[in-house]
Short mmCIF file of C-alpha atoms in Angstrom, two decimals:
data_model
loop_
_atom_site.label_atom_id
_atom_site.label_comp_id
_atom_site.label_asym_id
_atom_site.label_seq_id
_atom_site.Cartn_x
_atom_site.Cartn_y
_atom_site.Cartn_z
CA MET A 1 7.27 5.96 31.02
CA PRO A 2 7.79 8.50 28.19
CA ALA A 3 11.32 8.81 26.89
CA LEU A 4 13.43 11.67 28.17
CA LYS A 5 15.59 12.72 25.27
CA HIS A 6 18.22 15.42 25.72
CA TYR A 7 18.24 14.98 29.51
CA PRO A 8 21.68 14.41 31.07
CA SER A 9 22.47 11.29 33.08
CA ILE A 10 23.54 12.43 36.56
CA ASN A 11 25.27 10.27 39.13
CA LEU A 12 27.56 11.84 41.72
CA ASN A 13 28.55 8.54 43.30
CA ARG A 14 31.97 8.22 41.62
CA GLU A 15 32.95 11.84 42.24
CA LEU A 16 31.81 11.68 45.85
CA LEU A 17 33.93 8.58 46.44
CA ASN A 18 36.96 10.35 45.01
CA THR A 19 36.31 13.34 47.24
CA SER A 20 36.04 11.21 50.37
CA ASN A 21 39.46 9.69 49.70
CA THR A 22 41.18 13.07 49.49
CA ALA A 23 43.62 13.70 52.31
CA HIS A 24 42.78 16.53 54.71
CA PHE A 25 45.34 18.07 57.00
CA ASN A 26 46.13 21.29 58.80
CA VAL A 27 49.31 23.16 59.52
CA GLY A 28 49.32 22.17 63.17
CA GLU A 29 49.59 18.49 62.27
CA ILE A 30 52.67 19.00 60.09
CA PHE A 31 54.80 21.62 61.83
CA ILE A 32 55.90 20.99 65.41
CA PRO A 33 55.67 24.05 67.69
CA VAL A 34 58.88 25.32 69.24
CA GLU A 35 59.25 23.92 72.77
CA SER A 36 60.93 27.07 74.11
CA GLU A 37 57.89 29.27 73.49
CA SER A 38 56.57 31.20 76.47
CA VAL A 39 52.99 30.68 77.60
CA LEU A 40 51.82 34.08 76.32
CA LYS A 41 53.53 33.58 72.98
CA ARG A 42 52.01 30.12 72.61
CA ILE A 43 48.54 31.45 73.46
CA SER A 44 48.97 34.29 70.96
CA ARG A 45 50.07 31.89 68.24
CA THR A 46 47.08 29.62 68.92
CA PHE A 47 44.74 32.61 68.80
CA PHE A 48 45.89 33.68 65.33
CA GLU A 49 45.97 30.10 64.00
CA SER A 50 42.79 28.63 65.48
CA GLY A 51 40.76 31.41 67.08
CA PHE A 52 39.69 32.58 70.52
CA TRP A 53 38.29 29.35 71.94
CA LYS A 54 41.35 27.27 71.07
CA ALA A 55 43.53 29.95 72.64
CA LEU A 56 41.45 29.77 75.82
CA ASP A 57 41.85 25.99 75.87
CA GLU A 58 45.60 26.41 75.48
CA ALA A 59 45.69 28.84 78.42
CA ARG A 60 43.92 26.22 80.57
CA SER A 61 46.03 23.27 79.41
CA ALA A 62 48.18 21.24 81.80
CA ARG A 63 51.34 22.51 80.15
CA ALA A 64 50.35 26.16 80.60
CA ARG A 65 49.19 25.48 84.16
CA GLU A 66 52.61 24.06 85.01
CA GLN A 67 54.52 26.97 83.45
CA SER A 68 52.26 29.83 84.58
CA PRO A 69 49.58 29.00 87.19
CA LEU A 70 48.42 32.63 87.31
CA ILE A 71 47.54 32.73 83.62
CA SER A 72 45.72 29.38 83.84
CA THR A 73 43.75 30.44 86.93
CA THR A 74 42.72 33.69 85.22
CA ALA A 75 41.64 31.70 82.15
CA ASP A 76 39.58 29.39 84.41
CA TYR A 77 37.67 32.33 85.90
CA PHE A 78 37.12 33.83 82.46
CA ALA A 79 35.86 30.53 81.05
CA HIS A 80 33.52 30.17 84.05
CA LEU A 81 32.04 33.63 83.41
CA LEU A 82 31.53 32.83 79.73
CA GLU A 83 29.76 29.59 80.65
CA LEU A 84 27.43 31.43 83.06
CA TYR A 85 26.64 33.95 80.32
CA ARG A 86 25.96 31.16 77.82
CA ARG A 87 23.57 29.38 80.19
CA LEU A 88 21.72 32.60 81.00
CA LYS A 89 21.40 33.42 77.31
CA LEU A 90 19.99 29.96 76.55
CA GLU A 91 17.46 30.32 79.37
CA VAL A 92 16.19 33.62 77.96
CA PHE A 93 16.72 32.83 74.26
CA PRO A 94 16.69 29.02 73.90
CA HIS A 95 16.92 29.18 70.09
CA THR A 96 20.32 30.90 70.09
CA GLN A 97 22.26 27.72 70.76
CA LYS A 98 25.14 26.90 68.44
CA LEU A 99 23.99 25.89 64.96
CA SER A 100 25.69 22.55 64.57
CA ALA A 101 25.35 20.37 61.48
CA GLU A 102 23.00 18.09 63.42
CA ARG A 103 20.69 21.01 64.21
CA ILE A 104 20.67 22.14 60.58
CA ALA A 105 19.84 18.59 59.47
CA GLN A 106 16.97 18.45 61.98
CA TYR A 107 15.02 21.12 60.08
CA ALA A 108 16.25 20.49 56.52
CA GLU A 109 13.87 19.17 53.87
CA THR A 110 16.68 16.95 52.60
CA ARG A 111 16.58 13.54 54.27
CA ASP A 112 19.77 12.66 56.21
CA TRP A 113 21.27 15.97 55.10
CA ILE A 114 24.62 15.26 56.79
CA HIS A 115 25.41 11.99 54.99
CA SER A 116 23.28 12.04 51.84
CA GLY A 117 25.22 12.26 48.57
CA ILE A 118 22.82 14.91 47.23
CA ARG A 119 21.90 17.86 49.43
CA TYR A 120 19.86 20.06 47.09
CA ILE A 121 18.56 20.26 43.51
CA ALA A 122 17.46 23.48 41.79
CA TRP A 123 15.99 23.76 38.28
CA HIS A 124 16.13 27.05 36.39
CA THR A 125 12.69 28.61 36.07
CA HIS A 126 12.92 29.46 32.36
CA LEU A 127 15.85 27.50 30.89
CA PHE A 128 17.01 23.90 30.69
CA LYS A 129 19.53 24.13 33.54
CA VAL A 130 19.73 22.22 36.79
CA ALA A 131 22.11 22.76 39.71
CA VAL A 132 22.98 19.82 41.97
CA ALA A 133 24.70 20.35 45.34
CA GLY A 134 26.60 17.38 46.74
CA VAL A 135 27.78 16.47 50.19
CA ASP A 136 31.27 17.51 49.05
CA ASP A 137 30.16 21.20 48.96
CA VAL A 138 30.40 21.25 45.16
CA VAL A 139 27.61 22.56 42.91
CA ARG A 140 27.48 20.93 39.47
CA ILE A 141 25.57 22.50 36.59
CA TYR A 142 23.88 20.35 33.92
CA SER A 143 22.07 21.46 30.77
CA LYS A 144 20.28 20.09 27.73
CA ILE A 145 22.17 17.54 25.63
CA THR A 146 22.61 18.62 22.02
CA ASP A 147 24.94 17.77 19.15
CA LYS A 148 27.36 20.43 20.40
CA ASN A 149 26.77 20.08 24.14
CA ALA A 150 27.24 16.98 26.29
CA GLY A 151 25.02 18.42 29.01
CA ILE A 152 27.82 18.82 31.57
CA GLY A 153 28.47 22.39 32.69
CA PRO A 154 30.72 24.20 35.16
CA VAL A 155 31.58 22.98 38.65
CA LEU A 156 31.20 25.58 41.40
CA LYS A 157 33.42 25.15 44.45
CA SER A 158 34.79 27.72 46.84
CA PRO A 159 36.27 27.86 50.38
CA THR A 160 33.44 30.27 51.20
CA GLN A 161 30.81 27.69 50.23
CA THR A 162 30.50 24.88 52.79
CA GLN A 163 27.54 22.99 54.28
CA ILE A 164 25.17 23.93 51.46
CA THR A 165 21.53 24.00 52.60
CA CYS A 166 19.63 25.63 49.72
CA MET A 167 19.95 27.09 46.21
CA ALA A 168 17.82 29.06 43.76
CA TRP A 169 18.18 30.43 40.24
CA ARG A 170 17.16 34.06 39.96
CA PRO A 171 13.94 34.40 37.92
CA LEU A 172 14.08 36.39 34.68
CA CYS A 173 17.87 36.05 34.75
CA ALA A 174 19.63 33.43 32.66
CA PHE A 175 22.91 33.07 34.49
CA GLU A 176 22.57 33.96 38.20
CA LEU A 177 22.52 31.25 40.89
CA VAL A 178 22.52 31.95 44.63
CA VAL A 179 23.70 29.31 47.10
CA GLY A 180 22.83 29.37 50.81
CA CYS A 181 25.46 27.83 53.05
CA HIS A 182 27.23 28.03 56.40
CA GLN A 183 29.10 31.22 55.46
CA GLY A 184 26.04 33.04 54.09
CA LEU A 185 25.11 33.63 50.44
CA CYS A 186 27.28 32.90 47.39
CA PHE A 187 26.16 34.52 44.12
CA TRP A 188 27.45 32.85 40.97
CA ILE A 189 27.26 34.29 37.44
CA ILE A 190 27.23 31.28 35.11
CA ASP A 191 27.41 32.54 31.55
CA ASN A 192 28.54 30.96 28.30
CA ASN A 193 32.06 32.29 28.79
CA MET A 194 32.61 30.14 31.88
CA HIS A 195 34.66 27.17 30.73
CA LEU A 196 34.22 23.64 31.93
CA GLY A 197 36.07 22.90 35.13
CA ARG A 198 36.07 24.29 38.63
CA SER A 199 35.34 27.92 39.37
CA ILE A 200 36.51 29.11 42.78
CA ASN A 201 35.35 32.71 42.82
CA PRO A 202 31.67 33.59 43.32
CA SER A 203 30.78 36.97 41.86
CA HIS A 204 29.51 38.11 45.27
CA THR A 205 29.39 36.73 48.80
CA PHE A 206 27.18 38.11 51.54
CA LYS A 207 27.30 37.16 55.19
CA HIS A 208 24.28 37.18 57.48
CA PRO A 209 24.35 40.36 59.64
CA SER A 210 24.76 38.11 62.70
CA ASN A 211 27.24 35.83 60.88
CA LEU A 212 24.77 32.91 60.90
CA PRO A 213 24.31 30.06 58.40
CA ILE A 214 21.48 30.37 55.87
CA SER A 215 18.88 27.64 56.32
CA SER A 216 16.42 28.63 53.57
CA LEU A 217 16.16 31.08 50.68
CA GLN A 218 13.50 31.94 48.09
CA TRP A 219 13.27 34.41 45.22
CA ASN A 220 9.99 36.15 44.53
CA LYS A 221 8.36 35.67 41.14
CA ASP A 222 10.08 38.54 39.32
CA GLY A 223 13.51 38.09 40.93
CA THR A 224 13.61 41.48 42.65
CA LEU A 225 13.46 40.22 46.25
CA LEU A 226 15.37 37.39 47.90
CA ALA A 227 14.04 36.11 51.24
CA THR A 228 16.44 34.28 53.56
CA ALA A 229 16.07 32.63 56.96
CA SER A 230 18.48 31.32 59.56
CA LEU A 231 17.83 28.94 62.44
CA GLY A 232 19.56 31.36 64.80
CA ASP A 233 17.66 34.53 63.86
CA ARG A 234 14.04 35.48 64.47
CA ALA A 235 14.03 37.92 61.57
CA ILE A 236 13.46 37.03 57.93
CA LEU A 237 15.79 39.07 55.74
CA ILE A 238 14.45 40.51 52.48
CA TRP A 239 17.38 41.30 50.19
CA HIS A 240 16.68 43.90 47.50
CA ALA A 241 18.87 42.43 44.81
CA ASP A 242 19.32 45.50 42.64
CA ASP A 243 20.28 48.09 45.27
CA GLY A 244 21.75 45.76 47.91
CA LYS A 245 19.46 46.87 50.73
CA ILE A 246 18.28 44.49 53.45
CA GLN A 247 14.81 44.70 55.01
CA PRO A 248 14.34 42.58 58.16
CA LEU A 249 10.87 41.20 58.95
CA LYS A 250 10.81 40.85 62.73
CA ARG A 251 8.25 39.25 65.00
CA LEU A 252 8.41 37.71 68.47
CA GLY A 253 8.81 33.96 68.58
CA PRO A 254 11.24 31.26 67.48
CA PRO A 255 13.51 31.72 64.43
CA SER A 256 12.43 30.69 60.95
CA SER A 257 13.58 27.45 59.38
CA LEU A 258 11.83 27.22 55.98
CA LEU A 259 10.52 29.77 53.47
CA SER A 260 8.22 29.38 50.48
CA TRP A 261 6.88 32.10 48.19
CA SER A 262 3.42 31.60 46.69
CA PRO A 263 3.20 31.25 42.88
CA ASP A 264 1.14 34.46 42.63
CA ASN A 265 3.80 36.42 44.57
CA ASP A 266 1.26 37.54 47.19
CA HIS A 267 2.26 35.43 50.20
CA LEU A 268 5.45 34.24 51.86
CA ILE A 269 5.11 31.30 54.25
CA ALA A 270 7.73 31.11 57.01
CA SER A 271 7.84 28.08 59.28
CA THR A 272 9.83 28.21 62.51
CA VAL A 273 11.65 25.77 64.78
CA GLY A 274 8.64 25.95 67.12
CA HIS A 275 4.92 25.37 66.68
CA VAL A 276 4.37 28.78 65.07
CA PHE A 277 4.44 29.55 61.36
CA ARG A 278 3.57 32.84 59.69
CA MET A 279 1.92 33.91 56.46
CA TRP A 280 3.32 37.23 55.24
CA GLU A 281 1.20 39.31 52.84
CA CYS A 282 3.72 40.82 50.45
CA TYR A 283 1.27 43.24 48.83
CA ASP A 284 0.12 44.85 52.13
CA ARG A 285 3.29 46.27 53.70
CA TRP A 286 4.34 42.85 54.95
CA LYS A 287 1.30 42.28 57.10
CA THR A 288 1.53 38.88 58.81
CA GLU A 289 -0.91 36.27 60.04
CA ARG A 290 0.15 33.89 62.79
CA TRP A 291 -0.70 30.17 62.61
CA VAL A 292 -0.01 27.36 65.05
CA CYS A 293 0.86 23.76 64.23
CA ASN A 294 -0.61 21.59 66.97
CA SER A 295 1.82 18.68 66.81
CA ASP A 296 5.28 20.13 66.14
CA SER A 297 7.15 22.44 63.77
CA VAL A 298 6.42 22.47 60.04
CA GLN A 299 8.65 20.04 58.14
CA SER A 300 7.79 20.82 54.51
CA THR A 301 5.35 22.93 52.50
CA CYS A 302 4.16 23.22 48.91
CA TRP A 303 1.75 25.50 47.09
CA SER A 304 -0.87 24.60 44.55
CA PRO A 305 0.05 26.10 41.14
CA CYS A 306 -2.87 28.53 41.44
CA GLY A 307 -1.66 29.79 44.83
CA ARG A 308 -5.05 29.25 46.51
CA PHE A 309 -4.01 26.27 48.66
CA LEU A 310 -1.03 25.63 50.90
CA LEU A 311 -0.16 22.07 51.89
CA PHE A 312 2.20 21.22 54.73
CA VAL A 313 3.32 18.42 57.05
CA ALA A 314 4.75 18.53 60.58
CA THR A 315 7.98 16.94 61.75
CA LYS A 316 6.45 14.15 63.85
CA ASP A 317 2.80 14.00 62.79
CA PRO A 318 1.89 11.68 59.84
CA ILE A 319 -0.92 13.97 58.68
CA LEU A 320 -1.16 16.11 55.55
CA TYR A 321 -2.68 19.54 56.24
CA CYS A 322 -4.21 22.16 53.94
CA ILE A 323 -4.90 25.89 54.26
CA ARG A 324 -7.37 27.49 51.87
CA LEU A 325 -6.44 31.09 51.07
CA VAL A 326 -9.60 31.93 49.11
CA GLN A 327 -12.85 32.45 51.02
CA LEU A 328 -16.32 31.47 49.91
CA HIS A 329 -18.40 34.48 48.89
CA ILE A 330 -21.63 32.52 49.34
CA ASN A 331 -22.24 30.62 52.57
CA PRO A 332 -18.78 31.23 54.07
CA SER A 333 -17.60 28.37 56.26
CA LYS A 334 -16.08 28.57 59.71
CA TYR A 335 -13.25 26.42 58.33
CA ASP A 336 -12.15 29.03 55.77
CA ASN A 337 -9.27 30.23 57.95
CA GLU A 338 -8.40 26.99 59.70
CA VAL A 339 -5.79 24.32 59.19
CA MET A 340 -7.61 21.27 57.80
CA PRO A 341 -6.23 17.70 57.82
CA ILE A 342 -6.86 16.12 54.42
CA ALA A 343 -4.86 12.86 54.42
CA ASP A 344 -3.57 10.26 56.86
CA LEU A 345 0.03 9.33 56.03
CA ASN A 346 0.51 6.64 58.68
CA ALA A 347 2.75 3.78 57.58
CA CYS A 348 1.05 0.79 55.96
CA VAL A 349 2.20 -2.49 54.41
CA LEU A 350 2.45 -2.76 50.64
CA ASN A 351 0.87 -5.73 48.90
CA ASP A 352 4.03 -7.75 48.55
CA ARG A 353 5.65 -10.67 50.31
CA SER A 354 8.36 -8.67 52.06
CA ASN A 355 5.96 -6.70 54.28
CA THR A 356 7.60 -3.46 53.14
CA LEU A 357 6.24 -0.31 54.77
CA ILE A 358 5.36 2.97 53.10
CA GLY A 359 4.29 6.12 54.90
CA GLY A 360 4.83 7.62 58.33
CA PRO A 361 6.01 11.15 59.22
CA ALA A 362 6.68 12.97 55.96
CA GLN A 363 10.06 14.37 54.95
CA GLN A 364 9.22 16.48 51.90
CA LEU A 365 6.30 17.55 49.70
CA ALA A 366 6.33 18.51 46.02
CA MET A 367 3.44 19.31 43.66
CA ASP A 368 3.78 19.12 39.91
CA PRO A 369 3.43 22.40 37.97
CA LEU A 370 0.16 21.23 36.36
CA GLY A 371 -1.46 20.59 39.75
CA LYS A 372 -2.32 16.95 39.02
CA TYR A 373 0.07 15.11 41.38
CA LEU A 374 1.38 15.47 44.91
CA ILE A 375 4.64 13.70 45.79
CA VAL A 376 5.50 12.76 49.38
CA THR A 377 8.73 11.31 50.77
CA PHE A 378 9.06 9.99 54.31
CA LYS A 379 11.54 10.12 57.16
CA SER A 380 11.86 6.41 57.92
CA THR A 381 10.48 4.52 54.90
CA ASN A 382 12.19 4.43 51.50
CA TYR A 383 9.28 4.52 49.06
CA ILE A 384 7.89 7.65 47.39
CA ALA A 385 4.11 8.14 47.47
CA VAL A 386 2.43 9.62 44.38
CA PHE A 387 -1.07 11.04 44.98
CA ARG A 388 -3.53 12.35 42.42
CA THR A 389 -4.99 15.77 43.17
CA TYR A 390 -8.01 17.75 42.10
CA ILE A 391 -7.96 21.54 42.51
CA GLY A 392 -11.24 23.41 42.29
CA GLN A 393 -11.97 27.04 42.88
CA TYR A 394 -12.73 26.48 46.56
CA GLU A 395 -11.80 22.86 47.26
CA PHE A 396 -8.71 20.67 47.18
CA GLU A 397 -9.07 16.89 46.92
CA ILE A 398 -6.49 14.10 47.06
CA SER A 399 -6.73 10.44 46.10
CA GLY A 400 -4.43 7.43 46.06
CA GLY A 401 -2.06 6.92 43.17
CA HIS A 402 1.05 4.74 43.10
CA TYR A 403 4.52 4.58 44.59
CA LEU A 404 8.13 4.72 43.41
CA SER A 405 11.16 2.89 44.76
CA GLY A 406 14.92 2.99 44.36
CA GLU A 407 17.20 0.47 42.71
CA SER A 408 17.78 -1.31 46.03
CA ALA A 409 15.86 -1.70 49.28
CA ASP A 410 18.39 0.47 51.13
CA GLU A 411 18.27 3.38 48.69
CA TYR A 412 16.06 6.25 49.83
CA PRO A 413 15.07 9.60 48.28
CA SER A 414 17.13 12.48 49.65
CA TYR A 415 15.55 15.38 47.78
CA ILE A 416 12.76 15.80 45.22
CA CYS A 417 11.56 18.63 43.00
CA PHE A 418 9.80 19.22 39.68
CA GLN A 419 11.23 20.79 36.57
CA PRO A 420 9.29 24.02 35.90
CA LEU A 421 7.19 24.42 32.77
CA ASN A 422 8.94 26.48 30.10
CA MET A 423 9.76 26.52 26.40
CA ASP A 424 11.96 23.42 26.86
CA ASN A 425 9.50 21.43 28.96
CA ASP A 426 5.70 21.04 28.89
CA ARG A 427 5.50 17.90 31.07
CA SER A 428 5.56 17.10 34.78
CA VAL A 429 9.12 15.82 35.22
CA LEU A 430 9.82 14.65 38.76
CA THR A 431 13.49 14.90 39.74
CA ILE A 432 14.57 12.47 42.47
CA GLY A 433 17.93 12.70 44.18
CA TRP A 434 18.68 9.30 45.72
CA SER A 435 20.88 8.76 48.74
CA GLY A 436 23.78 7.28 46.78
CA GLY A 437 24.17 10.30 44.51
CA ARG A 438 22.02 9.10 41.60
CA ILE A 439 19.40 11.39 40.06
CA GLN A 440 16.30 9.86 38.49
CA LEU A 441 13.94 11.71 36.15
CA TYR A 442 10.36 10.43 36.10
CA VAL A 443 7.59 11.75 33.85
CA LEU A 444 4.06 11.82 35.26
CA ASN A 445 1.32 11.53 32.62
#
């Protein structure tokens, strides 16, 4: 493998272990409430300390029921009405259920998103910068190693930045990073004046209009539009970065889970938590085309560098699919606008003595910026499949390549991506975030 000079060595394992040993406590565990409080005063205090639902639980507690049966009975009726409303809402809108961490992990491209040491990796489009989000809700910035720079940059951590799901550097902008998380969007300005250490103040924070977590975000090619999706909202939000306006793209159906902008800036693919996914035409007043995945929801997508082919996999189906976005001008085929299966990813045994399996339902796809390799990770097997690709004007072909493995049999890839081509890089550098917090850089010839 070619040498990777000036690339930082990244391993979050030690820092993650230190974070896990940090003591966590709340005020209620330290200070003992006054026993002489009245029921109403105790409920009010609980409301301001822990919110509405904890206050309702306090009103229905055995202690409150003994002191004031009328208040507890009223709280019981109120809780019953809220439960009826919740059930009716779920019957009519089944996708509005509470967005727990388990539900977010179900549709995340990151494998074992809840427990994995690395949750997301984002390379800068034009510069030698990479942002790594850990399970500890900290974003660490790394850069090129030089005589004057050790490659370690600022650490971004804030109380408004928890359960990080996605990140992206703004194109044509050297210092702006946006982080999607449970609270919404955190915009960080990372310039040369930011000293090493922890920064706790994002330059801007934006909440989803319905106060929902952000599950996916993507900048367009020129950095003027930011598309975001949430598992609890049917609409895709288009944020106009310069003037702060929000344009919702609404259609009937389940909410979106994953977004991906085409390299030519013409299309935005939006997969949902159901069988439906949509192709938005950005150049034609956001006209949309509806597609259906026969097996299940779309798990991961990737574009060919030319933007003529879209590859995707479903959550439970071990098949690689392709959509051709360019039509034949001579002898057009009936398959021009259909989803075509191009590879069987069913698990098979490697040629070794341990009967190790590779394959199965895919977790994530990534294509190198030169269009020569397709990388596939899997949900239940720990090897990474590397396929060779051929991209013609009207056809896309795939052939077998090789596989990559971790340092141990139990180590699995959490997240993968490629470093973009720019003035600092002219090679296909695969970035692998392993489950233990280690990042591996692998050059594909």
